[in-house]
Short mmCIF file of C-alpha atoms in Angstrom, two decimals:
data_model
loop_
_atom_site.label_atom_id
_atom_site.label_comp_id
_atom_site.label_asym_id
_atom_site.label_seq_id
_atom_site.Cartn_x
_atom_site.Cartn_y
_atom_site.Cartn_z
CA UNK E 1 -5.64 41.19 20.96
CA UNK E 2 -6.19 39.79 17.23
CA UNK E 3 -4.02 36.88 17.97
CA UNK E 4 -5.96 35.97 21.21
CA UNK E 5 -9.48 36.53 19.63
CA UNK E 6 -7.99 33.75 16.79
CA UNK E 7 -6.89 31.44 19.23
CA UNK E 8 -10.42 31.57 21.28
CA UNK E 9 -12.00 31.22 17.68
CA UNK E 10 -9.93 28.25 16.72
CA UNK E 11 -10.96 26.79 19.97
CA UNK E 12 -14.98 27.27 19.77
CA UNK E 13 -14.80 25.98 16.50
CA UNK E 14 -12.75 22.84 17.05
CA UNK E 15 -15.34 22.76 20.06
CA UNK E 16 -18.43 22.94 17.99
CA UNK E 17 -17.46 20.66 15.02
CA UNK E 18 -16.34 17.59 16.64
CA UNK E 19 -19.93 17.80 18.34
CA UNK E 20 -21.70 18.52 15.24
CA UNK E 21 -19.56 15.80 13.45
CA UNK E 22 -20.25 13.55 16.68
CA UNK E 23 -23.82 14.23 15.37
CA UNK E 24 -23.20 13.27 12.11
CA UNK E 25 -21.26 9.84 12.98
CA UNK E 26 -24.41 8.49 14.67
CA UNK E 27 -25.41 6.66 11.46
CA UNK E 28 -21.73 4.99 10.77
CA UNK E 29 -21.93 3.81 14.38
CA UNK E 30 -25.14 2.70 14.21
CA UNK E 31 -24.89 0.74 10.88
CA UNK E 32 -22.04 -0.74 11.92
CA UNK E 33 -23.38 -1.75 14.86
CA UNK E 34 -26.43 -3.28 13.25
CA UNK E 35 -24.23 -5.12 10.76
CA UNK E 36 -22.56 -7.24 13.48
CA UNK E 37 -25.88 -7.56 15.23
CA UNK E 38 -27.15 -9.06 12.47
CA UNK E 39 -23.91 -10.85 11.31
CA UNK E 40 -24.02 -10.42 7.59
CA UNK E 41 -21.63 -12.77 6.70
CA UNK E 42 -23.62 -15.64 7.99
CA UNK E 43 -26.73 -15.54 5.93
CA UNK E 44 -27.33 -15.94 2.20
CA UNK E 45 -25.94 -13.51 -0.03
CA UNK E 46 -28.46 -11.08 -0.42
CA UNK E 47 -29.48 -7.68 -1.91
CA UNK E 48 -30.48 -6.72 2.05
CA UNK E 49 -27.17 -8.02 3.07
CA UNK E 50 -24.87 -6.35 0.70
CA UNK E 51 -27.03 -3.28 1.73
CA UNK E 52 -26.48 -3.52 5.55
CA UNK E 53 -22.89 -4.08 5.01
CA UNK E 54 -22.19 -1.38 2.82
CA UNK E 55 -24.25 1.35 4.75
CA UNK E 56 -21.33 2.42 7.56
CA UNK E 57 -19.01 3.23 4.69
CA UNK E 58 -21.75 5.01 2.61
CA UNK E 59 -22.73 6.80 6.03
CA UNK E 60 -18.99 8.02 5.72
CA UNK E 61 -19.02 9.14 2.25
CA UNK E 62 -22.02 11.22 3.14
CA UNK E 63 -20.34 12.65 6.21
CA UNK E 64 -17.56 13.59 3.86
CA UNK E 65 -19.13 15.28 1.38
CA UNK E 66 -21.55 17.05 3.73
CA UNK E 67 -18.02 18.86 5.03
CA UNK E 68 -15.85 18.94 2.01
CA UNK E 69 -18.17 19.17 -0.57
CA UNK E 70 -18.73 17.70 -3.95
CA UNK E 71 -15.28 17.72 -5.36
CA UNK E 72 -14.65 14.99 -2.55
CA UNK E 73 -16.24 12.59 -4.80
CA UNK E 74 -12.28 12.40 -6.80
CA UNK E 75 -10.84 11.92 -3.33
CA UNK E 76 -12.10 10.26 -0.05
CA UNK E 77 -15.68 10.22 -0.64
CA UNK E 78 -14.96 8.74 -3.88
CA UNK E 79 -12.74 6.42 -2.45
CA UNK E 80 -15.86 5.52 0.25
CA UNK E 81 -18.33 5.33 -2.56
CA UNK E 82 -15.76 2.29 -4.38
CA UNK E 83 -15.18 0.94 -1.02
CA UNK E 84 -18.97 0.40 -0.59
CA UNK E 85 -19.46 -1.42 -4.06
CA UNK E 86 -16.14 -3.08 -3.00
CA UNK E 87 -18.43 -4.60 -0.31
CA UNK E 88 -21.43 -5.40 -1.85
CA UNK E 89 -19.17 -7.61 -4.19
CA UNK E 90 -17.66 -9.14 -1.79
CA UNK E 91 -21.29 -10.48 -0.52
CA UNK E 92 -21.39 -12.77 -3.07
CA UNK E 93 -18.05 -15.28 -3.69
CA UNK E 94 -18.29 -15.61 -7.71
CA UNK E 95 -17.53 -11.25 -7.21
CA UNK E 96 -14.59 -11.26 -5.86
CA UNK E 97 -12.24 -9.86 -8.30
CA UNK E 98 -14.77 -7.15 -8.98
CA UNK E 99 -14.81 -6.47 -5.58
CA UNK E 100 -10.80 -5.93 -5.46
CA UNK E 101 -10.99 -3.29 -8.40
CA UNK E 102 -13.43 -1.40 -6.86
CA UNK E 103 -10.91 -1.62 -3.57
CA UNK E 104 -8.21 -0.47 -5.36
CA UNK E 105 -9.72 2.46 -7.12
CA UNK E 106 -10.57 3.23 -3.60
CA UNK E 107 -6.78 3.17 -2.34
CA UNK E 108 -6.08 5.27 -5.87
CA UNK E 109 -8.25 7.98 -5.08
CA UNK E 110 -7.25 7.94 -1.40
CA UNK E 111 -3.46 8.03 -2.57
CA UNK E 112 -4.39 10.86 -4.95
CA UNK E 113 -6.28 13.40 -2.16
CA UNK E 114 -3.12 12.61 -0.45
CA UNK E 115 -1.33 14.84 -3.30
CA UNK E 116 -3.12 17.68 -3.19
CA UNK E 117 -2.19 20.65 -1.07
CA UNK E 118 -4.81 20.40 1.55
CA UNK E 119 -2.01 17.52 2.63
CA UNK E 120 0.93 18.85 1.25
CA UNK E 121 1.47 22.08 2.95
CA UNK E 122 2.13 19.76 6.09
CA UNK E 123 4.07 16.94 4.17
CA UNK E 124 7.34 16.14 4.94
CA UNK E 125 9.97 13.48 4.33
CA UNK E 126 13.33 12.89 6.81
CA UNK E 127 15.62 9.61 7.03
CA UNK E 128 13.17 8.51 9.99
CA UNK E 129 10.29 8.88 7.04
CA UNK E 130 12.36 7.25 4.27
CA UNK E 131 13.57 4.27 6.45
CA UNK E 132 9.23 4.12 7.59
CA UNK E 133 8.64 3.91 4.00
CA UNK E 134 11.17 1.37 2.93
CA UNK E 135 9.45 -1.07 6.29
CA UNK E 136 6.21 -0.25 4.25
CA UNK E 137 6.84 -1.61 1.05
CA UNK E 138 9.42 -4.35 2.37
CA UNK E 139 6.23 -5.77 4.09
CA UNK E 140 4.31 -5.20 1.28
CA UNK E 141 6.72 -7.32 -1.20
CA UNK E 142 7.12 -10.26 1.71
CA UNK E 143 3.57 -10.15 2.13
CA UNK E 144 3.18 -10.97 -1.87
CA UNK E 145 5.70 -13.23 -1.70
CA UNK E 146 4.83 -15.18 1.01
CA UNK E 147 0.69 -15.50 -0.62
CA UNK E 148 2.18 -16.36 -4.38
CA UNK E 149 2.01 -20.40 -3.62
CA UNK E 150 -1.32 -19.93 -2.55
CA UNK E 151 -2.42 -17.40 -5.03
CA UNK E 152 -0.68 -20.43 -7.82
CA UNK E 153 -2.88 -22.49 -6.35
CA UNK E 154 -6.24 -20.99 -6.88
CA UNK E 155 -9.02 -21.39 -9.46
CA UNK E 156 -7.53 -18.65 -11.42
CA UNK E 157 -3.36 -18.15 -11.22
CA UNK E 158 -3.15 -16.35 -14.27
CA UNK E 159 -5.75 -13.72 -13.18
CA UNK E 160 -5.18 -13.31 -9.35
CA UNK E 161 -1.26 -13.74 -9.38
CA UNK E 162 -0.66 -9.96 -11.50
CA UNK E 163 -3.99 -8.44 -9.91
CA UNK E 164 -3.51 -9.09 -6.16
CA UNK E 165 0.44 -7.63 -6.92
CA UNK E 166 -1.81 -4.57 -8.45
CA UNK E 167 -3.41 -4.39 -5.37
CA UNK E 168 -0.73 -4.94 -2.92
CA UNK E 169 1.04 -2.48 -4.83
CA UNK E 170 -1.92 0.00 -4.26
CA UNK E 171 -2.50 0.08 -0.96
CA UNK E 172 0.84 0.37 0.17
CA UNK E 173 1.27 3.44 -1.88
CA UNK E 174 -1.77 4.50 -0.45
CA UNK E 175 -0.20 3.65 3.37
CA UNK E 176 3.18 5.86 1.97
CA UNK E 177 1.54 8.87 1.00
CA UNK E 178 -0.68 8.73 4.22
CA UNK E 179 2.45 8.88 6.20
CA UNK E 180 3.68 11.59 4.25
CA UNK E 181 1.06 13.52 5.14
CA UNK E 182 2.36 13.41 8.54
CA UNK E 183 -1.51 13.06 9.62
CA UNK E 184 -1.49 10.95 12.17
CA UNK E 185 -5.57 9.56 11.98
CA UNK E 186 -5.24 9.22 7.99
CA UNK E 187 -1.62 7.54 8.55
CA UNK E 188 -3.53 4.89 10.97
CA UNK E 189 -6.12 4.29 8.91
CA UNK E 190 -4.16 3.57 5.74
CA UNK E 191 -2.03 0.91 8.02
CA UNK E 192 -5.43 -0.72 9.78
CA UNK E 193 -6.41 -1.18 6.07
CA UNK E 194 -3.46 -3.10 5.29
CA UNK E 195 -3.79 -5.38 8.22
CA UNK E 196 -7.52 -6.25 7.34
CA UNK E 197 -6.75 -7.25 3.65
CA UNK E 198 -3.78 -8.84 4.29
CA UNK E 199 -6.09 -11.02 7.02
CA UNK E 200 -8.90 -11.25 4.48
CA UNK E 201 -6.56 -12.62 2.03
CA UNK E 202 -5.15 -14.86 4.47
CA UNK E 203 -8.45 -16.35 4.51
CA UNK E 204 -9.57 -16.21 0.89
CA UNK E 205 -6.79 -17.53 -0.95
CA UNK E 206 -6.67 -20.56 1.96
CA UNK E 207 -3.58 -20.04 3.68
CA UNK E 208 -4.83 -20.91 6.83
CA UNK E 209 -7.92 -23.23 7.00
CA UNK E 210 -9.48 -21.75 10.03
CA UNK E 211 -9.03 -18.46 12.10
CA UNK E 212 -10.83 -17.89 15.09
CA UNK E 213 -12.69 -14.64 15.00
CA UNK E 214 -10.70 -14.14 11.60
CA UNK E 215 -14.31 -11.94 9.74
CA UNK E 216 -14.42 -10.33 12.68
CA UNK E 217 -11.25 -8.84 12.80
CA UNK E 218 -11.16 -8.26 9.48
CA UNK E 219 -14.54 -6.01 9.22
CA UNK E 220 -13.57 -4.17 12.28
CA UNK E 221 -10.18 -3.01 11.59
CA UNK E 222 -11.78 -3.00 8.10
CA UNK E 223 -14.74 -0.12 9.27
CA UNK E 224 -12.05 1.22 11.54
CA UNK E 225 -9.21 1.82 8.82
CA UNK E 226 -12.07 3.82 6.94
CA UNK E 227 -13.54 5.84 9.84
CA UNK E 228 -9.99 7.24 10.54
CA UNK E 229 -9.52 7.78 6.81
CA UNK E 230 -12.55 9.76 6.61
CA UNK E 231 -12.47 11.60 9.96
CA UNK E 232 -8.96 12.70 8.75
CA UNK E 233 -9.68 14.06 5.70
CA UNK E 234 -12.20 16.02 7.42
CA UNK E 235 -10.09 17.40 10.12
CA UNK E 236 -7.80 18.32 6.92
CA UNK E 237 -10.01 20.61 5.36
CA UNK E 238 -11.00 22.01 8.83
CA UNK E 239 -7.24 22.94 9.37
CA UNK E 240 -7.24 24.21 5.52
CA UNK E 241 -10.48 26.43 6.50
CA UNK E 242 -8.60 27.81 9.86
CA UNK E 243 -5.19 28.40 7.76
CA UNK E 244 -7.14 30.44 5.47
CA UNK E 245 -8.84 32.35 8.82
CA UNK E 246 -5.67 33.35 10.24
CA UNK E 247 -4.46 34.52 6.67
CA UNK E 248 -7.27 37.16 6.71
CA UNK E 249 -6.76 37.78 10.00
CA UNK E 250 -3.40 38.77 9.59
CA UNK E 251 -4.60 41.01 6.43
#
């Protein structure tokens, strides 16, 4: 009988939270949606513009630490909270490079929650995993390789040639210890991020002169990558919560 009331539990509650977190998703859907409305990157860098396009991923970090509480500010909140001055750098050219940094200590703090035991009491590694991983960073290292003429080429070598490798180097850590997770939302997000920099830096460091649609795919994989990030972390601590339930149960 104690197993079957847990069960039913487990189920109203998955019930009620993913309409209460519905709820609380209205404003990262509705941002978002006013962001393309409006078309940020279109109009003059602005205080309003860095604002509108750095309000779904702020919308997130609130979400986040509404559920997980303050201590998610050194983990995904945190890593929503860079991510958002990320993108008000990016608003204006001359700040790109702060922009990155804040980007990466994003991917840092992701790849840190990642650690913790909220994800590692389902973590796992097998030669399926290992040969994943070794795809990951093999892309990674071609992807460098094949954006070091370019990066040669720009106003600044000697700057972005060690910084974007800092970067690359980053996020596809990041992407690894999502996967290791074995969480299959914050394992999606972490490789949706990697496609939209890798197409933003197509663009930025001019190795292709024109790509159709290219800002829009980037800032919706972009706000995608980071809505399965954060919905996943959630969903973590939810399972961490319910772990804990049946524990007691069992007492």
């Amino acid at each position: 009988m104690d197993i079957l009331e847990t069960d039913a539990f487990d189920r109203r509650q998955r019930r009620n939270t993913s309409c209460v977190l519905f709820f609380f998703l209205l404003p990262f859907f509705t941002s978002a949606a006013l962001y393309f409305y409006l078309w940020i990157p279109d109009s003059a860098p602005s205080i309003l513009a860095a604002g509108v396009k750095a309000a779904p991923v702020l919308s997130l970090a609130f979400v986040v630490l509404s559920y997980n509480g303050w201590w998610s500010l050194l983990g995904v909140a945190g890593g929503l909270v860079m991510s958002a001055g990320g993108d008000t750098c990016l608003i204006w050219p001359k700040l790109f490079l702060p922009g990155m940094v804040c980007f990466a200590l994003a991917h840092l703090l992701y790849a840190l929650t990642y650690l913790t035991s909220r994800y590692s009491s389902h973590s796992s590694s097998s030669w399926g995993m290992y040969f994943f991983y070794l795809l990951l960073w093999g892309a990674s290292a071609g992807i460098y390789i094949y954006l070091l003429p370019f990066l040669q080429k720009s106003p600044e070598p000697e700057v972005f040639v060690p910084a974007v490798g800092c970067y690359a180097f980053l996020i596809v850590l990041m992407a690894t210890l999502a996967a290791r997770t074995r969480a299959s939302l914050v394992l999606l997000g972490g490789l949706i991020f990697m496609v939209s920099d890798f197409t933003l830096a197509l663009q930025h460091f001019k190795v292709i002169e024109h790509m159709d649609y290219g800002r829009h795919i980037v800032m919706t994989t972009y706000y995608l990558a980071q809505l399965l990030i954060a919905i996943g972390d959630i969903k973590a601590k939810m399972e961490e919560q319910a772990d804990e339930f049946r524990k007691w149960k069992r007492s």
